[in-house]
PDB file of C-alpha atoms in Angstrom:
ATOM      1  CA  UNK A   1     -46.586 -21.599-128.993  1.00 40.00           C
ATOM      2  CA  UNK A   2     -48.944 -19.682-131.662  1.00 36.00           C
ATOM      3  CA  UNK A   3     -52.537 -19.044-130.522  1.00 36.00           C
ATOM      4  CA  UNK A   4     -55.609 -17.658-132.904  1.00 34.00           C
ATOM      5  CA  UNK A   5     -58.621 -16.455-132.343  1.00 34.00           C
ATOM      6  CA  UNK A   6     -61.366 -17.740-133.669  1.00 34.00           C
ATOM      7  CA  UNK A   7     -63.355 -14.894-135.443  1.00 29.00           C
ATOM      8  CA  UNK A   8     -66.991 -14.611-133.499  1.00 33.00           C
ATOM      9  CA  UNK A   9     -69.581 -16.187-136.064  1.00 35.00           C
ATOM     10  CA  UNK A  10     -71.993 -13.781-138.128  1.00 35.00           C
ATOM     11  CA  UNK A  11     -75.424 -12.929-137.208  1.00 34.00           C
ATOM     12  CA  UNK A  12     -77.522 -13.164-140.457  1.00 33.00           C
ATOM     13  CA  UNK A  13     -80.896 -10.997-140.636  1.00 39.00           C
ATOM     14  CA  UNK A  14     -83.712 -11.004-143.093  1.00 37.00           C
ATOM     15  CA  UNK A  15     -83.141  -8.772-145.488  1.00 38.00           C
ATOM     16  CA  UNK A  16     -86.301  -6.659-147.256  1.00 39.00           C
ATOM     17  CA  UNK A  17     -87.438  -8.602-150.856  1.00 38.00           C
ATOM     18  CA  UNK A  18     -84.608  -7.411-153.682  1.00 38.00           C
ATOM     19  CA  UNK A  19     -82.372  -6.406-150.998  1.00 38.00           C
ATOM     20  CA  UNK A  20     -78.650  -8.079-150.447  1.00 38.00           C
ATOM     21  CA  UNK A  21     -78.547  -9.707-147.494  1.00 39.00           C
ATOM     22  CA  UNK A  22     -77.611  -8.009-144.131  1.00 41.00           C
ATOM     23  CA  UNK A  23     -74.326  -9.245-142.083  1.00 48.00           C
ATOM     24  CA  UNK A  24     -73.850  -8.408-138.778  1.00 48.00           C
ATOM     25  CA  UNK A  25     -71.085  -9.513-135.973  1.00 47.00           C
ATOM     26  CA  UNK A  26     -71.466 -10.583-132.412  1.00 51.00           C
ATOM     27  CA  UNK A  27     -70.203  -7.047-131.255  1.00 47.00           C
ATOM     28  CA  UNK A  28     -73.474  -4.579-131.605  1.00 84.00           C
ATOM     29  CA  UNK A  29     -71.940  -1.737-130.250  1.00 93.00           C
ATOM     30  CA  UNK A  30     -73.300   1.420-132.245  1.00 96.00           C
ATOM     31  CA  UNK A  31     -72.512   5.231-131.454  1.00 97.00           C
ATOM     32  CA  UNK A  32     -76.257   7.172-131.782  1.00 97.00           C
ATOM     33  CA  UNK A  33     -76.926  10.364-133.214  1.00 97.00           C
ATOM     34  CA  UNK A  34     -79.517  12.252-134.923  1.00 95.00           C
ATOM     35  CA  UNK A  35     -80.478  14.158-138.133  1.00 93.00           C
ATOM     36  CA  UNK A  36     -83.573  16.244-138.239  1.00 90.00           C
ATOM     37  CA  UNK A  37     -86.029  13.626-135.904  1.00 90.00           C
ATOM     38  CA  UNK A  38     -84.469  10.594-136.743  1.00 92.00           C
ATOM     39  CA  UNK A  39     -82.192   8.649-134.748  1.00 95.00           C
ATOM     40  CA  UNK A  40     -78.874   6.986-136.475  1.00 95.00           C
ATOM     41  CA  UNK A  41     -76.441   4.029-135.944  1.00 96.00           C
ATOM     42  CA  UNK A  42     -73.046   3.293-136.771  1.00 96.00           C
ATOM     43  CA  UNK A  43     -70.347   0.572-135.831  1.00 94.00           C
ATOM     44  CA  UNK A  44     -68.908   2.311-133.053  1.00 95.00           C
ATOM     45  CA  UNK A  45     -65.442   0.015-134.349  1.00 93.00           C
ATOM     46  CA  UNK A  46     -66.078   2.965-137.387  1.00 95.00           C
ATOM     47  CA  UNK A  47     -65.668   5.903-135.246  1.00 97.00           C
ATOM     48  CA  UNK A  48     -62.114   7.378-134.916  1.00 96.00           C
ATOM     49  CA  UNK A  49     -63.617  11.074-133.132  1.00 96.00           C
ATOM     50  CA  UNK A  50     -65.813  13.091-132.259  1.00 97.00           C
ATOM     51  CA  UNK A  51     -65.570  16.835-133.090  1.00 96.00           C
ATOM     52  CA  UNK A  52     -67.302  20.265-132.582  1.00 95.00           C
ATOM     53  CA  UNK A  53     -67.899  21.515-136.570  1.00 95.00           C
ATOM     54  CA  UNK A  54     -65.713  23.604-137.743  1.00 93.00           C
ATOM     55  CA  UNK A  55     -66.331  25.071-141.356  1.00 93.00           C
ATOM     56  CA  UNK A  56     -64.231  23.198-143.471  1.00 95.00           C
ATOM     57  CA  UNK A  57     -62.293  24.940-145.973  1.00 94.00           C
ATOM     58  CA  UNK A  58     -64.017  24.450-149.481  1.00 92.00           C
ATOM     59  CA  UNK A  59     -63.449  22.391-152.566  1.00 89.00           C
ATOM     60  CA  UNK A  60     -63.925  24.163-155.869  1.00 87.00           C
ATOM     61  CA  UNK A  61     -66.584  22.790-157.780  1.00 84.00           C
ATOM     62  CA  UNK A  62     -67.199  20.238-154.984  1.00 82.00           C
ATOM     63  CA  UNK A  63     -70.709  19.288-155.348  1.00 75.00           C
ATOM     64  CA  UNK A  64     -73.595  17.715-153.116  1.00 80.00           C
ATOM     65  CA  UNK A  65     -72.745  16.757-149.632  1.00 88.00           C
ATOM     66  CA  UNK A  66     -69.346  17.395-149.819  1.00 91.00           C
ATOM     67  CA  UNK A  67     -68.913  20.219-147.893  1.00 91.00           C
ATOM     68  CA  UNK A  68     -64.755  20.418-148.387  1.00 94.00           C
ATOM     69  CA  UNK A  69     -61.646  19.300-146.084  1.00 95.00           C
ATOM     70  CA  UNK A  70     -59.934  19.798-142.785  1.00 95.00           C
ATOM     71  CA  UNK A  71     -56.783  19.044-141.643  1.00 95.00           C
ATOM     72  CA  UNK A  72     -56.903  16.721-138.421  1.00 94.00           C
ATOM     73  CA  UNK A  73     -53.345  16.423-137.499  1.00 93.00           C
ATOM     74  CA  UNK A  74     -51.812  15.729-140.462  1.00 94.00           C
ATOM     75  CA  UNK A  75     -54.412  14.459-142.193  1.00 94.00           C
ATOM     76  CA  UNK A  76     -56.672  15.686-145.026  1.00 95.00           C
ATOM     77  CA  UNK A  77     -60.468  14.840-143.979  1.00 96.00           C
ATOM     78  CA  UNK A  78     -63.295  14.907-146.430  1.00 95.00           C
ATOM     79  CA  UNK A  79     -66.506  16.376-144.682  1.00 95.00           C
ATOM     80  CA  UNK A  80     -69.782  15.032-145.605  1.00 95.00           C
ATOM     81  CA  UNK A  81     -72.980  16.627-144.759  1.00 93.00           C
ATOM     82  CA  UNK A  82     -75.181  13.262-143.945  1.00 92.00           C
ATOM     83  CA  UNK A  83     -78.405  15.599-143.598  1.00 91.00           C
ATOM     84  CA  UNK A  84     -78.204  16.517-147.132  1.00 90.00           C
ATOM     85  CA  UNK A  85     -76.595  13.008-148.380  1.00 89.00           C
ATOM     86  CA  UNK A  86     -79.987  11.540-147.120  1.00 86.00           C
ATOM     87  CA  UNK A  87     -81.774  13.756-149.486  1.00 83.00           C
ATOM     88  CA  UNK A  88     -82.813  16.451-146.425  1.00 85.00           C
ATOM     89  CA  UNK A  89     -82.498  20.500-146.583  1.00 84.00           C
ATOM     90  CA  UNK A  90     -79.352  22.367-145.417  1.00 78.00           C
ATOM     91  CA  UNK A  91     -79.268  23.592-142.070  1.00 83.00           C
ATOM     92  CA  UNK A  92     -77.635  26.319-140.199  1.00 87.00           C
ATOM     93  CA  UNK A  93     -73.884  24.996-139.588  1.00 89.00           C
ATOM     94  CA  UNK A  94     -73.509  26.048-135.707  1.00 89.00           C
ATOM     95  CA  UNK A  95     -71.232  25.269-132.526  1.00 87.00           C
ATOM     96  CA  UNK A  96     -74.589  22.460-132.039  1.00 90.00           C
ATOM     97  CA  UNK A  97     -73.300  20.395-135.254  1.00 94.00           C
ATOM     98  CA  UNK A  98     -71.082  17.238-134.474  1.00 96.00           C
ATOM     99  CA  UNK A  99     -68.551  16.047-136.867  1.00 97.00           C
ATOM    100  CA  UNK A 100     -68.471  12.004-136.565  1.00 98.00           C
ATOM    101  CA  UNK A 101     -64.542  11.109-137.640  1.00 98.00           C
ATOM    102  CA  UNK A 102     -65.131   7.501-139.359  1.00 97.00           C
ATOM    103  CA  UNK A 103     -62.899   4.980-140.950  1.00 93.00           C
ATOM    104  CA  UNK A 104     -64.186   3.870-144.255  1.00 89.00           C
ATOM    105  CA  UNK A 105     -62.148   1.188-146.133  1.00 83.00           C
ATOM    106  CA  UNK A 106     -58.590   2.759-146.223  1.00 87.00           C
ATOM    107  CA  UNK A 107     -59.744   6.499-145.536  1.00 91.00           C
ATOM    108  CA  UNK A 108     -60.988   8.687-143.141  1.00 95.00           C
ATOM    109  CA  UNK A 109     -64.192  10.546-143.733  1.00 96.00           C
ATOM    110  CA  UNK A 110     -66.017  13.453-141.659  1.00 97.00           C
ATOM    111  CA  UNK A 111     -69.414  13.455-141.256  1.00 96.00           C
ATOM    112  CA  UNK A 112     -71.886  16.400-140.081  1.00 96.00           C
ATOM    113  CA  UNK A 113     -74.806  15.365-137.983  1.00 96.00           C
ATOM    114  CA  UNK A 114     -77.136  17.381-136.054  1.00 95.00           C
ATOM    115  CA  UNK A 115     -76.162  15.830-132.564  1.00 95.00           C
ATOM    116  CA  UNK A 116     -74.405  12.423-130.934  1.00 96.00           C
ATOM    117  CA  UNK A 117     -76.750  11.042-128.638  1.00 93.00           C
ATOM    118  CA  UNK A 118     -74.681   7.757-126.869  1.00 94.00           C
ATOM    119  CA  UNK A 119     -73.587   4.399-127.513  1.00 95.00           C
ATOM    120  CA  UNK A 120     -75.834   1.828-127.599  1.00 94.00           C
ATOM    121  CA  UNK A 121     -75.074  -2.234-127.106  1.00 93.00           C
ATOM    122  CA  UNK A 122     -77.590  -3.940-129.110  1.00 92.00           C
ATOM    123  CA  UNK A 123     -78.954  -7.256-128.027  1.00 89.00           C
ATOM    124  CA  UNK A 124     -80.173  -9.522-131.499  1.00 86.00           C
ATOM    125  CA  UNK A 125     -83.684  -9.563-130.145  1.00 86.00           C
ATOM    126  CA  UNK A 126     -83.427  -5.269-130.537  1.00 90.00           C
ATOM    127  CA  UNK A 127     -82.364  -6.398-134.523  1.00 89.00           C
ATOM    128  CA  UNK A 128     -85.496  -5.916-137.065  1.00 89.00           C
ATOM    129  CA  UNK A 129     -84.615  -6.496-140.330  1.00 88.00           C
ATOM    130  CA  UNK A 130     -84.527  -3.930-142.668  1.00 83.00           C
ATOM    131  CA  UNK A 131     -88.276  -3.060-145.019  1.00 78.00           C
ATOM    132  CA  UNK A 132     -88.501  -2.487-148.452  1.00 74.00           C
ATOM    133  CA  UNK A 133     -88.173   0.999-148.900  1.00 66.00           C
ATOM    134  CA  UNK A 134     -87.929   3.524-151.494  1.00 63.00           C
ATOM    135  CA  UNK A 135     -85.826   6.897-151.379  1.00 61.00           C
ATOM    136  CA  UNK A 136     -82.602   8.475-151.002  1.00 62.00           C
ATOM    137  CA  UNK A 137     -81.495   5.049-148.473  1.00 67.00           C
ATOM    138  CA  UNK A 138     -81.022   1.707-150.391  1.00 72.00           C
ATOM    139  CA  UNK A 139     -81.822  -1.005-148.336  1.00 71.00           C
ATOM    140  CA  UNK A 140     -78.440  -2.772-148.755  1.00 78.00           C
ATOM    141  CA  UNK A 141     -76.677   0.361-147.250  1.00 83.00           C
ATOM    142  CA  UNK A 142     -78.894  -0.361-144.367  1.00 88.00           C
ATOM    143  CA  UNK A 143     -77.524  -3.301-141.277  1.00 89.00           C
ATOM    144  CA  UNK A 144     -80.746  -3.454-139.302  1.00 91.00           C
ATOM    145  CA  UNK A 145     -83.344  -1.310-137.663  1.00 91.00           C
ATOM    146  CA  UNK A 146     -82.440  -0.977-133.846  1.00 93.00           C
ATOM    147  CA  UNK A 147     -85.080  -0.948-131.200  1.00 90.00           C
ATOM    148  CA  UNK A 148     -84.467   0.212-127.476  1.00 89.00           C
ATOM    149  CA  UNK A 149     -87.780   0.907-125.573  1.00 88.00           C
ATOM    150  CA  UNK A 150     -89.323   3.500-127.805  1.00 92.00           C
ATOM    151  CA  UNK A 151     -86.424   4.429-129.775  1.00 91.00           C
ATOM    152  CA  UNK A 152     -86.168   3.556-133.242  1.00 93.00           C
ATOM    153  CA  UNK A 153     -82.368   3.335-134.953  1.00 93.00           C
ATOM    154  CA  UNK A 154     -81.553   3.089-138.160  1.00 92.00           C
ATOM    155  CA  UNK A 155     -78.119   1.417-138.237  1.00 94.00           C
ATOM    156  CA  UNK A 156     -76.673   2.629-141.459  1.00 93.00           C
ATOM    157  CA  UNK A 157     -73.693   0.411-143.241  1.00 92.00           C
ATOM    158  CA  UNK A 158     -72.001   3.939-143.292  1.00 93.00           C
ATOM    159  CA  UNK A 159     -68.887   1.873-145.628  1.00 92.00           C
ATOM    160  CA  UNK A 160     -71.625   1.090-147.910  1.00 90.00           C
ATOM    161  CA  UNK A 161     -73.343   4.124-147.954  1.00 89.00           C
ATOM    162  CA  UNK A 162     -70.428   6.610-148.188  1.00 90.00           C
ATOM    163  CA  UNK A 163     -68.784   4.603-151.005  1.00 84.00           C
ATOM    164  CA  UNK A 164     -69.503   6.556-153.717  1.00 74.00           C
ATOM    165  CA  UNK A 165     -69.255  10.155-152.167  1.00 73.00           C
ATOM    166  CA  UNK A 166     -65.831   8.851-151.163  1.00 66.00           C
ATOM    167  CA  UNK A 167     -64.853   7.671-154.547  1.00 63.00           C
ATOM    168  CA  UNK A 168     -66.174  11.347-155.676  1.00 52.00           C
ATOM    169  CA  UNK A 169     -64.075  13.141-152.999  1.00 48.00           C
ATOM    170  CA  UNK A 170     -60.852  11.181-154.140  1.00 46.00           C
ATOM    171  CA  UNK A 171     -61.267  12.283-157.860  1.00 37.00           C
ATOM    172  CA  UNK A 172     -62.396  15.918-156.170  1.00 41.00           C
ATOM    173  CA  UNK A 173     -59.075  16.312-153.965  1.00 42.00           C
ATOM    174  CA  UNK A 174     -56.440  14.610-156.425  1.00 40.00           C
ATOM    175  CA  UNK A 175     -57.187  17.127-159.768  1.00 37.00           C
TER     176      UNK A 175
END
């Protein structure tokens, strides 16, 4: 006897005027964290581990947010600085700097935030859709704008948004 399971249905949310249109599952679980004074989202189904930073070991003529690679058991991980990928200044790289482990498409992609706060379940009432905005965030690498009590998310489509830094790192690491 075969059994299947019926894929949960998709929540669909406004999306701002121009903008493609937001697609979220059943399952709103999102791991927290923070850059500068904003608080961030992703899929916590994304997030492999994670880490305490640890300077990666550098890419010549890397450029941007790339910051270079690091071996995680086997592995070759691209690290990403997020602060500066949203268009913010450096920082001071310190033992307080997280490295978020994520699973984008078929790779696997550090990122550098300034902290990991929790995880959050996310009822669809706590969903806004996402505004028009303008600046270094399109709007269609955006899910939804999370509310709990006074805290504001910003649930990031982090597939979406790292796609072209990891098509960059690719041609980066492979010449």
């Amino acid at each position: 006897m075969t059994t299947t399971h019926a894929l949960p249905p998709a929540t669909r949310l406004a999306p701002a005027p121009g903008a493609a249109q937001a697609t979220m599952t059943d399952l709103r679980e999102f791991l927290a964290f923070k850059i500068g004074n904003e608080e961030y989202g992703v899929d916590i189904l994304r997030v492999q581990e994670i880490r305490s930073y640890e300077k990666p070991t550098t890419i010549a003529n890397a450029t941007g947010e790339l910051q270079g690679v690091m071996n995680l058991r086997g592995v070759i991980v691209p690290i990403i600085d997020l602060r500066l990928k949203l268009g913010q200044t450096a920082v001071q790289y310190d033992h307080l700097k997280v490295v978020i482990v994520l699973h984008i498409g078929q790779r696997t992609v550090g990122v550098v935030v300034d902290g990991v706060s929790d995880v959050l379940t996310l009822e669809r009432e706590q969903l806004r859709p996402v505004p028009a905005l303008r600046g270094n965030v399109k709007p269609e690498h955006l899910l939804a704008i999370g509310s709990v009590g006074p805290r504001m998310l910003i649930l990031l489509d982090i597939e979406k948004f790292l796609a072209r830094s990891v098509e960059g790192e690719a041609l980066a690491t492979t010449h």
